[in-house]
Coordinates of C-alpha atoms and ligand atoms in Angstrom, one line a residue:
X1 CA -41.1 30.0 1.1
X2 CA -40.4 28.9 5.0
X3 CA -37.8 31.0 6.2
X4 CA -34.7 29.5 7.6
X5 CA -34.8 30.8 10.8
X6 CA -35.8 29.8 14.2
X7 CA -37.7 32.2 16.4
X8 CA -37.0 31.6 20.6
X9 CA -38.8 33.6 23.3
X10 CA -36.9 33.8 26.3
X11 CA -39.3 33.8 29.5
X12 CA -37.2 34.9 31.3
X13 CA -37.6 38.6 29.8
X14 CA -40.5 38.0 26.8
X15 CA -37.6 38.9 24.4
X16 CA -37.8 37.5 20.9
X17 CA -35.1 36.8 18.8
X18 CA -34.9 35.6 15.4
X19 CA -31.9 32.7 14.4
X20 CA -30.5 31.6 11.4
X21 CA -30.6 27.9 10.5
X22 CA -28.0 27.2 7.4
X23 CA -27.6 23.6 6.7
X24 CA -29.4 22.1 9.5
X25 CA -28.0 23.7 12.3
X26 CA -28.4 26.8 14.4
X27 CA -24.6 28.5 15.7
X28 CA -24.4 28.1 19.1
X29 CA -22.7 31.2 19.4
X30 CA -26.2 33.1 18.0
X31 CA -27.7 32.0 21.4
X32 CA -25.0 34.2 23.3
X33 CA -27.1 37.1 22.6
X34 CA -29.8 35.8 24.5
X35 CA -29.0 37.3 27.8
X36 CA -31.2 38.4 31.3
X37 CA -27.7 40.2 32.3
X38 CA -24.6 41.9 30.9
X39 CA -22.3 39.1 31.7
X40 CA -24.3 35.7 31.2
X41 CA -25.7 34.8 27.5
X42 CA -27.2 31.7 27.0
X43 CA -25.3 28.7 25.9
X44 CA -26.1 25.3 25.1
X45 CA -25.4 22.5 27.7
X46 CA -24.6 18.8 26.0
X47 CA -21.8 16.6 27.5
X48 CA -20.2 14.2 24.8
X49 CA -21.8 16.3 21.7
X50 CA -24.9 14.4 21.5
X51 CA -26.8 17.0 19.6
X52 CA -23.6 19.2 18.8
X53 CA -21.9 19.6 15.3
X54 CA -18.3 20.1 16.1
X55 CA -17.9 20.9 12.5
X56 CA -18.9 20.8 8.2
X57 CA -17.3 17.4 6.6
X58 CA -16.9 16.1 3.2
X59 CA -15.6 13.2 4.4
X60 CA -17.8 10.4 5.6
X61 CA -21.5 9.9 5.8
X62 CA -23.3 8.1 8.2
X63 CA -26.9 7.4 8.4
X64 CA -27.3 5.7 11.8
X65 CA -30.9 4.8 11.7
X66 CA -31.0 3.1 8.5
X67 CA -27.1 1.7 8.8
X68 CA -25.5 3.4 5.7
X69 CA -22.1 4.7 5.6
X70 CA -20.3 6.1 2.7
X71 CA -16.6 7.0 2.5
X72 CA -16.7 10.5 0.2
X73 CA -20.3 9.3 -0.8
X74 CA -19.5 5.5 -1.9
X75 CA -21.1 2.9 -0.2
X76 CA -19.1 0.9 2.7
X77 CA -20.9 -2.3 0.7
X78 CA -19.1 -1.2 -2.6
X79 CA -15.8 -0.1 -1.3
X80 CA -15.5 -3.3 0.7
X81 CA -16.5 -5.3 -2.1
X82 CA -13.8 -3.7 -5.0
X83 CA -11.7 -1.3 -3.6
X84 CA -8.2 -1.7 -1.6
X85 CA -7.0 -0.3 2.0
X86 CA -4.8 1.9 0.2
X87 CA -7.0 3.3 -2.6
X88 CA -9.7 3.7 0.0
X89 CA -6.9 5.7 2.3
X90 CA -6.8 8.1 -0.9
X91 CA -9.8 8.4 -1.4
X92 CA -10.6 9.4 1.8
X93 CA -7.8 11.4 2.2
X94 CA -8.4 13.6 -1.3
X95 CA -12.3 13.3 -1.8
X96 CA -12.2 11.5 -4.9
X97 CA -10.8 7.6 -5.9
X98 CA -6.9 7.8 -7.9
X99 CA -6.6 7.3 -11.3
X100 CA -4.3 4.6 -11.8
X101 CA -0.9 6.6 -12.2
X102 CA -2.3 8.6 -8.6
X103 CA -2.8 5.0 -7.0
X104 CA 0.9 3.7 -8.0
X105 CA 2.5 6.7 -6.9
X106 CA 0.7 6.7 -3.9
X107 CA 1.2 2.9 -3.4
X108 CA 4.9 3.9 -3.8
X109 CA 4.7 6.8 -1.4
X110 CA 3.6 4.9 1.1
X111 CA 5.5 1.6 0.3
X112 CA 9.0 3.3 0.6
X113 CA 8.2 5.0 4.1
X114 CA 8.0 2.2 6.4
X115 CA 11.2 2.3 7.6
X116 CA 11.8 3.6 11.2
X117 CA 14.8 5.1 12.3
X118 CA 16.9 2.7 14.6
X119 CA 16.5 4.8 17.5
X120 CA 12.8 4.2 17.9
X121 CA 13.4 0.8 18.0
X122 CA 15.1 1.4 20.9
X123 CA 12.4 3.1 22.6
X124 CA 10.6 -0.2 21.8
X125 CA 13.4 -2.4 23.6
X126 CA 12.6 -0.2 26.6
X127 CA 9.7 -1.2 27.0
X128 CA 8.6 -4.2 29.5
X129 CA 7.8 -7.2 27.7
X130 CA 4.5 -7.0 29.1
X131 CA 3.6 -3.5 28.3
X132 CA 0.4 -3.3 26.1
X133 CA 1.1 -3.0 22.5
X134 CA -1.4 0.3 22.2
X135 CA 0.6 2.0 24.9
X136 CA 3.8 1.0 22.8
X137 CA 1.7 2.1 19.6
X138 CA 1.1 5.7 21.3
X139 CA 4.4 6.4 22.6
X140 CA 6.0 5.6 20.1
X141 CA 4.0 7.4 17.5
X142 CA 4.4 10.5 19.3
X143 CA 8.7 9.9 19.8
X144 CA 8.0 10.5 16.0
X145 CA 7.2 14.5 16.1
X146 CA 11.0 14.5 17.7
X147 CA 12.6 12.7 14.6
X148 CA 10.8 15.1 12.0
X149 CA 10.6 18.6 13.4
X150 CA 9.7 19.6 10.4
X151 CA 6.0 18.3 10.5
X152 CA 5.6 21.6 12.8
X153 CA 4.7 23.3 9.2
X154 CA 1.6 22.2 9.1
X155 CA 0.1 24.6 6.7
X156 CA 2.6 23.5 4.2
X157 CA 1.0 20.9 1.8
X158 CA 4.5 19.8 1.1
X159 CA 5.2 18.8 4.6
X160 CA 1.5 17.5 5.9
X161 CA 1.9 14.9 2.4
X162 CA 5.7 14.1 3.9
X163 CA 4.1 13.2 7.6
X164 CA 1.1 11.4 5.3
X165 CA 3.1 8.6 3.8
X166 CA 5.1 8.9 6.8
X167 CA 2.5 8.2 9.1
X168 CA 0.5 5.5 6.9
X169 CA 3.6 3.3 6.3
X170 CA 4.9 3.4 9.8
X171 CA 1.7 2.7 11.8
X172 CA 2.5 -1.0 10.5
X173 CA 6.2 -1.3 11.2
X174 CA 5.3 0.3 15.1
X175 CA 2.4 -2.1 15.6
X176 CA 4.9 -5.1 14.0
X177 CA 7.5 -4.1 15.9
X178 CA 5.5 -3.5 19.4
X179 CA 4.2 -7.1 18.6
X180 CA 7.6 -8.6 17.9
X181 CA 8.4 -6.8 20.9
X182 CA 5.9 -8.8 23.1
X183 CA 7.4 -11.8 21.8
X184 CA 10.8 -11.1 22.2
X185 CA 11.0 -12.0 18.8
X186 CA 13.4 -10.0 16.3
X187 CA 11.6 -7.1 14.6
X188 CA 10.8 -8.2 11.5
X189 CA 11.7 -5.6 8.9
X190 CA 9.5 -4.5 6.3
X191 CA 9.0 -6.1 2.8
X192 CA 8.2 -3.7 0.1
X193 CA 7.4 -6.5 -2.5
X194 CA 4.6 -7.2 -0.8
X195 CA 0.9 -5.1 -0.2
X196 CA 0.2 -3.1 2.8
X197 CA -1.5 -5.9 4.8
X198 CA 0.5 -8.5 3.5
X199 CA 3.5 -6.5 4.5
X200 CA 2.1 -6.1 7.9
X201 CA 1.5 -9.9 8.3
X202 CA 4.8 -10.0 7.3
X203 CA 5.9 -7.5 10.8
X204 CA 4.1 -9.9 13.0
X205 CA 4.6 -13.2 11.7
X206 CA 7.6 -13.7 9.7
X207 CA 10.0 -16.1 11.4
X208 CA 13.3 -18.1 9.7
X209 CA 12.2 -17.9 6.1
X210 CA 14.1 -15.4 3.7
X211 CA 10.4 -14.3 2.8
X212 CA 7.5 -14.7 4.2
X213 CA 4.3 -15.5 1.8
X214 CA 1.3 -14.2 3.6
X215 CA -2.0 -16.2 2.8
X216 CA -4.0 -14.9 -0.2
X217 CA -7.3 -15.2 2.2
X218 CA -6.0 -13.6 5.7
X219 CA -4.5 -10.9 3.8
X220 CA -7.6 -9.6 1.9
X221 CA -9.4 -10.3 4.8
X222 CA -7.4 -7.5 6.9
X223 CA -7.3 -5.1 4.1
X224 CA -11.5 -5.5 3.9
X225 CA -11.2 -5.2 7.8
X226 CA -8.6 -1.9 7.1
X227 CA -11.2 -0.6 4.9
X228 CA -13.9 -1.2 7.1
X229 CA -12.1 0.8 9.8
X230 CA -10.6 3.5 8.0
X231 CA -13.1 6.6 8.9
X232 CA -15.9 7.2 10.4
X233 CA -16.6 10.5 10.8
X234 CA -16.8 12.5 14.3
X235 CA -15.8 9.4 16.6
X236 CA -14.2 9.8 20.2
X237 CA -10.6 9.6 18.4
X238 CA -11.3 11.8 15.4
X239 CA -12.5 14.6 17.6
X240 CA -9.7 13.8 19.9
X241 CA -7.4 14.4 16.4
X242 CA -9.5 17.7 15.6
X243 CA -9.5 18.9 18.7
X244 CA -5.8 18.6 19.9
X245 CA -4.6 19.6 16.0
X246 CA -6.9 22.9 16.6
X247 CA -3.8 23.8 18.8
X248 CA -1.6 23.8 15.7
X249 CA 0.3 20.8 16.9
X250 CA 2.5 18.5 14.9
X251 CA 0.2 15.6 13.5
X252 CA 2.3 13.0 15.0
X253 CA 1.6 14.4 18.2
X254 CA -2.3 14.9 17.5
X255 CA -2.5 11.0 16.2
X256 CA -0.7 10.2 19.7
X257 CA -3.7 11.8 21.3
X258 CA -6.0 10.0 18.7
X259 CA -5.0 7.2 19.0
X260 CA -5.0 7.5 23.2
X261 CA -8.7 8.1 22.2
X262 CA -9.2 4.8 20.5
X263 CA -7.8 2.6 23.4
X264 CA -10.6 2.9 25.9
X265 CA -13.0 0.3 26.0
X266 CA -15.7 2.5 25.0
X267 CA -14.5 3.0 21.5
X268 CA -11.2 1.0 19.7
X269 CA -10.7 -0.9 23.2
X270 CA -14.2 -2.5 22.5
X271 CA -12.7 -5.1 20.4
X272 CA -10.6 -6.4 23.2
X273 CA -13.3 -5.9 25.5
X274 CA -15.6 -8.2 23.7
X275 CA -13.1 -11.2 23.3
X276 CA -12.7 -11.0 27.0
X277 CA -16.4 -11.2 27.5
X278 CA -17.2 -14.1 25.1
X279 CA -13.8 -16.1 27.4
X280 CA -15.6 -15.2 30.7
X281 CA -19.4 -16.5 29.9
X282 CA -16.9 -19.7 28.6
X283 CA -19.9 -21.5 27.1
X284 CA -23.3 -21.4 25.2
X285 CA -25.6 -22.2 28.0
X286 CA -24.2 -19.4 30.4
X287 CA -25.7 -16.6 27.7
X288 CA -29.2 -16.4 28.9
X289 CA -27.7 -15.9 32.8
X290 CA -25.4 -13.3 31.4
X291 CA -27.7 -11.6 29.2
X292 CA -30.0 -11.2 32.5
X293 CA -26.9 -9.6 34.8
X294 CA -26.4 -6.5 32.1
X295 CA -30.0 -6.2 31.8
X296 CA -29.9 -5.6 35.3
X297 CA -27.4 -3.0 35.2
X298 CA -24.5 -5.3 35.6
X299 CA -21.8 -4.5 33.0
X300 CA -22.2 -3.8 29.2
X301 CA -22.9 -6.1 26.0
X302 CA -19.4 -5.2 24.7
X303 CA -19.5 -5.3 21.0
X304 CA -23.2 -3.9 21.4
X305 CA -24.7 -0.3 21.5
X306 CA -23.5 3.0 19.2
X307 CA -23.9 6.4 19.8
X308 CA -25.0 7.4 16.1
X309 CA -26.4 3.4 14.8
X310 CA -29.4 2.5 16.1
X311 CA -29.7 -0.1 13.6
X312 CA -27.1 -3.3 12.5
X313 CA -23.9 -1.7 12.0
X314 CA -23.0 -2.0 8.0
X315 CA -19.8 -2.7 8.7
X316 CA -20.7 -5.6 11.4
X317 CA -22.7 -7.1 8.7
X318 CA -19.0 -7.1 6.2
X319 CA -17.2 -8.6 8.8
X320 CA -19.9 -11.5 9.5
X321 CA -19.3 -12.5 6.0
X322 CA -15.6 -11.8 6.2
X323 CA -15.2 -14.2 9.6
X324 CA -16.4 -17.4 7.7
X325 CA -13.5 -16.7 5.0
X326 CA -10.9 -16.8 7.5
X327 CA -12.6 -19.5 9.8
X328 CA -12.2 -21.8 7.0
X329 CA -8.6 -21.1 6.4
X330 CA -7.9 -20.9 10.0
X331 CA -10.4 -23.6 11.8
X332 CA -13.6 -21.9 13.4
X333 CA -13.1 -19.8 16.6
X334 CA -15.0 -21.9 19.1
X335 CA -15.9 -18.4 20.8
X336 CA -18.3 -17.7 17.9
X337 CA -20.9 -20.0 18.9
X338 CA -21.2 -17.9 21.8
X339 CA -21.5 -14.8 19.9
X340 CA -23.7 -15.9 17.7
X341 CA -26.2 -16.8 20.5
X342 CA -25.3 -13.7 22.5
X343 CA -26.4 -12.1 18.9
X344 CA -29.5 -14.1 18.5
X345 CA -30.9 -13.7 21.9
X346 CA -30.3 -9.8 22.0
X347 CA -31.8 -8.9 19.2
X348 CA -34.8 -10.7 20.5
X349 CA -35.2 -9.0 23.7
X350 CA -37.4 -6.3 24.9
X351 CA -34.5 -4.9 26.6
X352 CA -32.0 -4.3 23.2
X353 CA -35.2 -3.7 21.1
X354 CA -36.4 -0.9 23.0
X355 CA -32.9 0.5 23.0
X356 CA -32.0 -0.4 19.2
X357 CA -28.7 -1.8 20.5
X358 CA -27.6 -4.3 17.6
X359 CA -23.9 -5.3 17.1
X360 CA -21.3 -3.1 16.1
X361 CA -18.2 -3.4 13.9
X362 CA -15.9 -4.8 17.4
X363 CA -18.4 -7.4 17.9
X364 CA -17.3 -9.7 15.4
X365 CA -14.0 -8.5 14.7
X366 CA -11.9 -9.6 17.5
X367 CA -13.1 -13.4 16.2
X368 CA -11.3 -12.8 12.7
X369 CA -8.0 -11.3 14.9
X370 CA -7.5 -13.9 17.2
X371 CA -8.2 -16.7 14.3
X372 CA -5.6 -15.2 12.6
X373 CA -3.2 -16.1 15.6
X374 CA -3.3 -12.4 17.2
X375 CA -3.2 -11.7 20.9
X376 CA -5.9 -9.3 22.0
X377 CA -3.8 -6.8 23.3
X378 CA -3.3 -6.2 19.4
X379 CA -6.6 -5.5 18.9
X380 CA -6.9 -1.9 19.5
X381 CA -3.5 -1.6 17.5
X382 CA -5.3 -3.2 14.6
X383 CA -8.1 -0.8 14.5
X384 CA -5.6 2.3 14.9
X385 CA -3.3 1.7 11.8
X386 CA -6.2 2.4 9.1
X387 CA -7.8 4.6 11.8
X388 CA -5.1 7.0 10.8
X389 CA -5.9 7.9 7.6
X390 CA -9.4 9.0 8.4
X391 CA -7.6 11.2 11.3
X392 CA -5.2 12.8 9.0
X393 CA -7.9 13.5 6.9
X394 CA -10.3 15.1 9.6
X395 CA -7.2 17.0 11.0
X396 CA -5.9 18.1 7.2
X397 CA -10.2 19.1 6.8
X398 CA -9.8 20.9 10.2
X399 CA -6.7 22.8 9.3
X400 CA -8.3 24.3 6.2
X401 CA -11.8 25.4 7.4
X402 CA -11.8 28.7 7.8
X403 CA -14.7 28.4 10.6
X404 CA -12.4 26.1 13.2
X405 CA -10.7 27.8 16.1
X406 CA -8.9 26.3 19.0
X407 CA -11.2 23.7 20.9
X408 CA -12.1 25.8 23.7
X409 CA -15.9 24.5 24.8
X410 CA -17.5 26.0 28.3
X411 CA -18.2 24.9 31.1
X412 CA -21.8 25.5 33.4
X413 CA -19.5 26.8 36.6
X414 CA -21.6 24.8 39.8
X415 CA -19.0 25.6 41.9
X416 CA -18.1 27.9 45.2
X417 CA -19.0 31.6 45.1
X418 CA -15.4 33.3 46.0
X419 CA -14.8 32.9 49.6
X420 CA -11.7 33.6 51.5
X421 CA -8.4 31.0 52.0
X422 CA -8.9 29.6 55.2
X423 CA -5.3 28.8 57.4
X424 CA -4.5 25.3 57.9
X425 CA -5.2 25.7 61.8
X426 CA -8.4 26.9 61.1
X427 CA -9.7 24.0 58.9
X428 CA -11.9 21.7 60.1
Ligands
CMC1 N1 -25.1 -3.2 26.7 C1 -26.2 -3.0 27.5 N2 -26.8 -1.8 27.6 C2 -26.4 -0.9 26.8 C3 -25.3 -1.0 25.9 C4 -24.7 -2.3 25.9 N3 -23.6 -2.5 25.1 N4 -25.1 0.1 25.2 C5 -26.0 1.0 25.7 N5 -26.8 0.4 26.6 C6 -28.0 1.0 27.3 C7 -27.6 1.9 28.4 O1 -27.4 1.3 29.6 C8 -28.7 2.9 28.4 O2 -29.8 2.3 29.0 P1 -30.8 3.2 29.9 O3 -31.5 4.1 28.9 O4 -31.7 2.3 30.6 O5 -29.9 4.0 30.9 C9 -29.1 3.0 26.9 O6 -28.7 1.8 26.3 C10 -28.3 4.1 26.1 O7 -26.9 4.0 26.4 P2 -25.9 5.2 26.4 O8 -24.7 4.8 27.2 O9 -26.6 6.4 26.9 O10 -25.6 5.4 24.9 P3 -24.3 6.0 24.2 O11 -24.7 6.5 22.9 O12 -23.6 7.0 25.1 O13 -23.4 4.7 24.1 C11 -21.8 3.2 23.4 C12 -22.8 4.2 23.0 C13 -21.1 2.6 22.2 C14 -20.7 3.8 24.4 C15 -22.5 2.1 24.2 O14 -23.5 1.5 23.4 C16 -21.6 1.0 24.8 O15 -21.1 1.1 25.8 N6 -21.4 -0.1 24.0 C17 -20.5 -1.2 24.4 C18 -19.1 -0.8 24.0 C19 -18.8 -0.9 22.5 O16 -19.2 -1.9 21.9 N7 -18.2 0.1 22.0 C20 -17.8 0.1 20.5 C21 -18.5 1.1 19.7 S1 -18.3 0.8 18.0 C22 -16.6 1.1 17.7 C23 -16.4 2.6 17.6 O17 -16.8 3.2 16.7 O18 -15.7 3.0 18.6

């Protein structure tokens, strides 16, 4: 039998030394050993974890040159098709889908949590009307950790299930209310007859009716795009949730961070980013010029492009189908056309083919918000409320695996040797 182990000569000093591989992987801290001094082993050099681990997961599985991804080994296809934002939350949450008396306790767990105390709406109100609802979302989601000290126990299983529900039912009323906010509409207080999404149409759009009936259509539509967004294994914002939690934080505080994470255009901000585009090339026949300014270097196809897909994104391919749903409830978003050109002459240039950049889950998505009557500012909001359960569940994976420590990487030190501090009358 092979044996798991890699050899390396150093040329340095014609040293051997013998490594152990265990589930794919080599530890980086076995190349430490590999030294030409006392002081300096060898360590491995890879800015934004290209080829680094961070850490073992049961959680999601992504295979990014064929496009599969599984939630807890069930395909994104399946889930999408039969499952519900909430069950799939569970699921990916606990490893394995509820039984029905575990998905109506948990429906009523996180149902009678989305009340927020009347002070954080007040930290809302001070917000400019014009602040982005993301930098409302963060905020406020961190104000949070100060209205339940106790989430500071967070190796009590108790207490991280009490900040679960917490943090699952409120992400909506905070989005809602940041929304509302916007508006300078009254909040719109949550509805507990209704589901999660449907509730959380209820937040944004409810105005003098004593109830508001969300469409049948929209509302499955946004828990399929929930779903669709719930994990997805070592992202930006997940290892932004890992790696500020590995300081023992309060979760409210490490979702803060998360979340942060998720707002730059390179990752949840995409969504946004991509609407913006499709406005600014304004018409079909501009494509081709635009598609010839990022080939030459000239900004980004937003919506394009993933670090681990180099294939169509499984979930871009959901959303597709989901998009006509709501475009014939809603009217079809005249923006599409351009998408669907932008789509149909990337993916038949040399330039995208050589790369394998194909669209990604924010290409289409922002379509299906701003159908539904949604600013894009919300975007980003709308991809960090079932974002959250995936974090909790990388964090809670993270606090029990024994292997993590506190995210500490190294550095390659480039800079001056130690020289002396030079007086102010003697600099140049
Ligand atoms: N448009 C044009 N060129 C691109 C794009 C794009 N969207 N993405 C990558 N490239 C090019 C890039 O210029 C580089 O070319 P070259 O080899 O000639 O220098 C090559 O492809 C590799 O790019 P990279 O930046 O080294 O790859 P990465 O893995 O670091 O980037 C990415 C991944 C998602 C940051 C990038 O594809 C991108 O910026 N996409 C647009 C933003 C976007 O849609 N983000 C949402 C990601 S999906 C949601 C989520 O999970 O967060």
């Amino acid at each position: 039998m092979p044996s798991e182990t890699l050899t390396i000569t150093d040329n340095r000093t014609g040293k051997q030394y013998e490594i152990s591989i265990k589930n794919g992987a080599i530890k980086a801290t076995d190349l430490f050993q590999i030294r030409i001094s006392e002081e300096e082993g060898l360590v491995s050099y890879d800015p934004g974890f290209m080829n680094t681990a961070s850490c073992q997961s049961k959680i999601t599985y992504i295979d990014g040159d064929r496009g599969i991804l599984r939630y807890r080994g069930y395909p994104i296809e399946q889930i999408a098709e039969k499952s519900s934002y909430l069950e799939t939350a569970y699921l990916i949450l606990y490893g394995e889908l509820p039984n029905k008396t575990q998905l109506e306790d948990w429906t009523h767990n996180i149902t009678f949590h989305s009340i927020i105390h009347e002070n954080i709406k007040k930290v809302i109100d001070s917000f400019h009307h014009e602040a982005h609802p993301m930098g409302v979302l963060i905020s406020t989601v961190g104000a949070l950790s100060t209205f339940y000290p106790e989430a500071k126990k967070i190796f009590d299983v108790k207490t991280r299930r009490a900040q679960t529900y917490r943090l699952i039912s409120k992400m909506p009323t905070l989005a809602g209310f940041a929304y509302r906010h916007s508006l300078g509409l009254p909040y719109s207080y949550p509805d507990n007859d209704l589901s999660y999404t449907g509730n959380f149409l209820n937040m944004l759009f409810k105005m003098t009716e004593l109830k508001y009936k969300p469409n049948p259509v929209l509302e499955r539509a946004l828990d399929i795009l929930f779903i669709l967004h719930a994990d997805h294994e070592q992202n930006c914002s997940a290892n932004a949730m890992r790696s500020v939690g590995s300081s023992q934080v309060d979760p409210y505080s490490a979702v803060a961070a998360a979340a942060a994470a998720l707002y730059g255009p390179l990752h949840g901000g995409a969504n946004e980013a991509v609407l913006r585009m499709l406005m600014e090339i304004g018409s079909k026949d501009k494509v081709p010029e635009f598609i010839k300014k990022v080939k030459g270097g000239e900004g980004r196809l937003m919506g394009f492009g993933h670090r681990v897909y180099k294939n169509y994104d499984p979930r871009a391919k959901i959303i597709k189908e989901i998009a006509d749903q709501v475009f014939e409830v809603r009217g079809r978003n005249p923006l599409l056309d351009i998408a669907l050109e932008l789509e149909r002459i990337a993916l038949s240039d040399d330039y995208f083919i050589k790369r394998k950049l194909y669209p990604n889950v924010d290409f289409y998505s922002g379509l299906i918000y701003q159908s539904m009557g949604l600013p894009m500012d919300m975007f980003p909001v709308l991809f960090a409320i079932p974002r959250t359960a995936g974090w909790i569940a990388q964090w809670e994976e993270m606090l029990m695996d024994a292997d993590q420590k506190l995210a500490r990487p190294k550095q390659v030190y480039l800079g001056a040797e130690i020289r002396d501090y030079v007086p102010m009358e003697k600099r140049s």
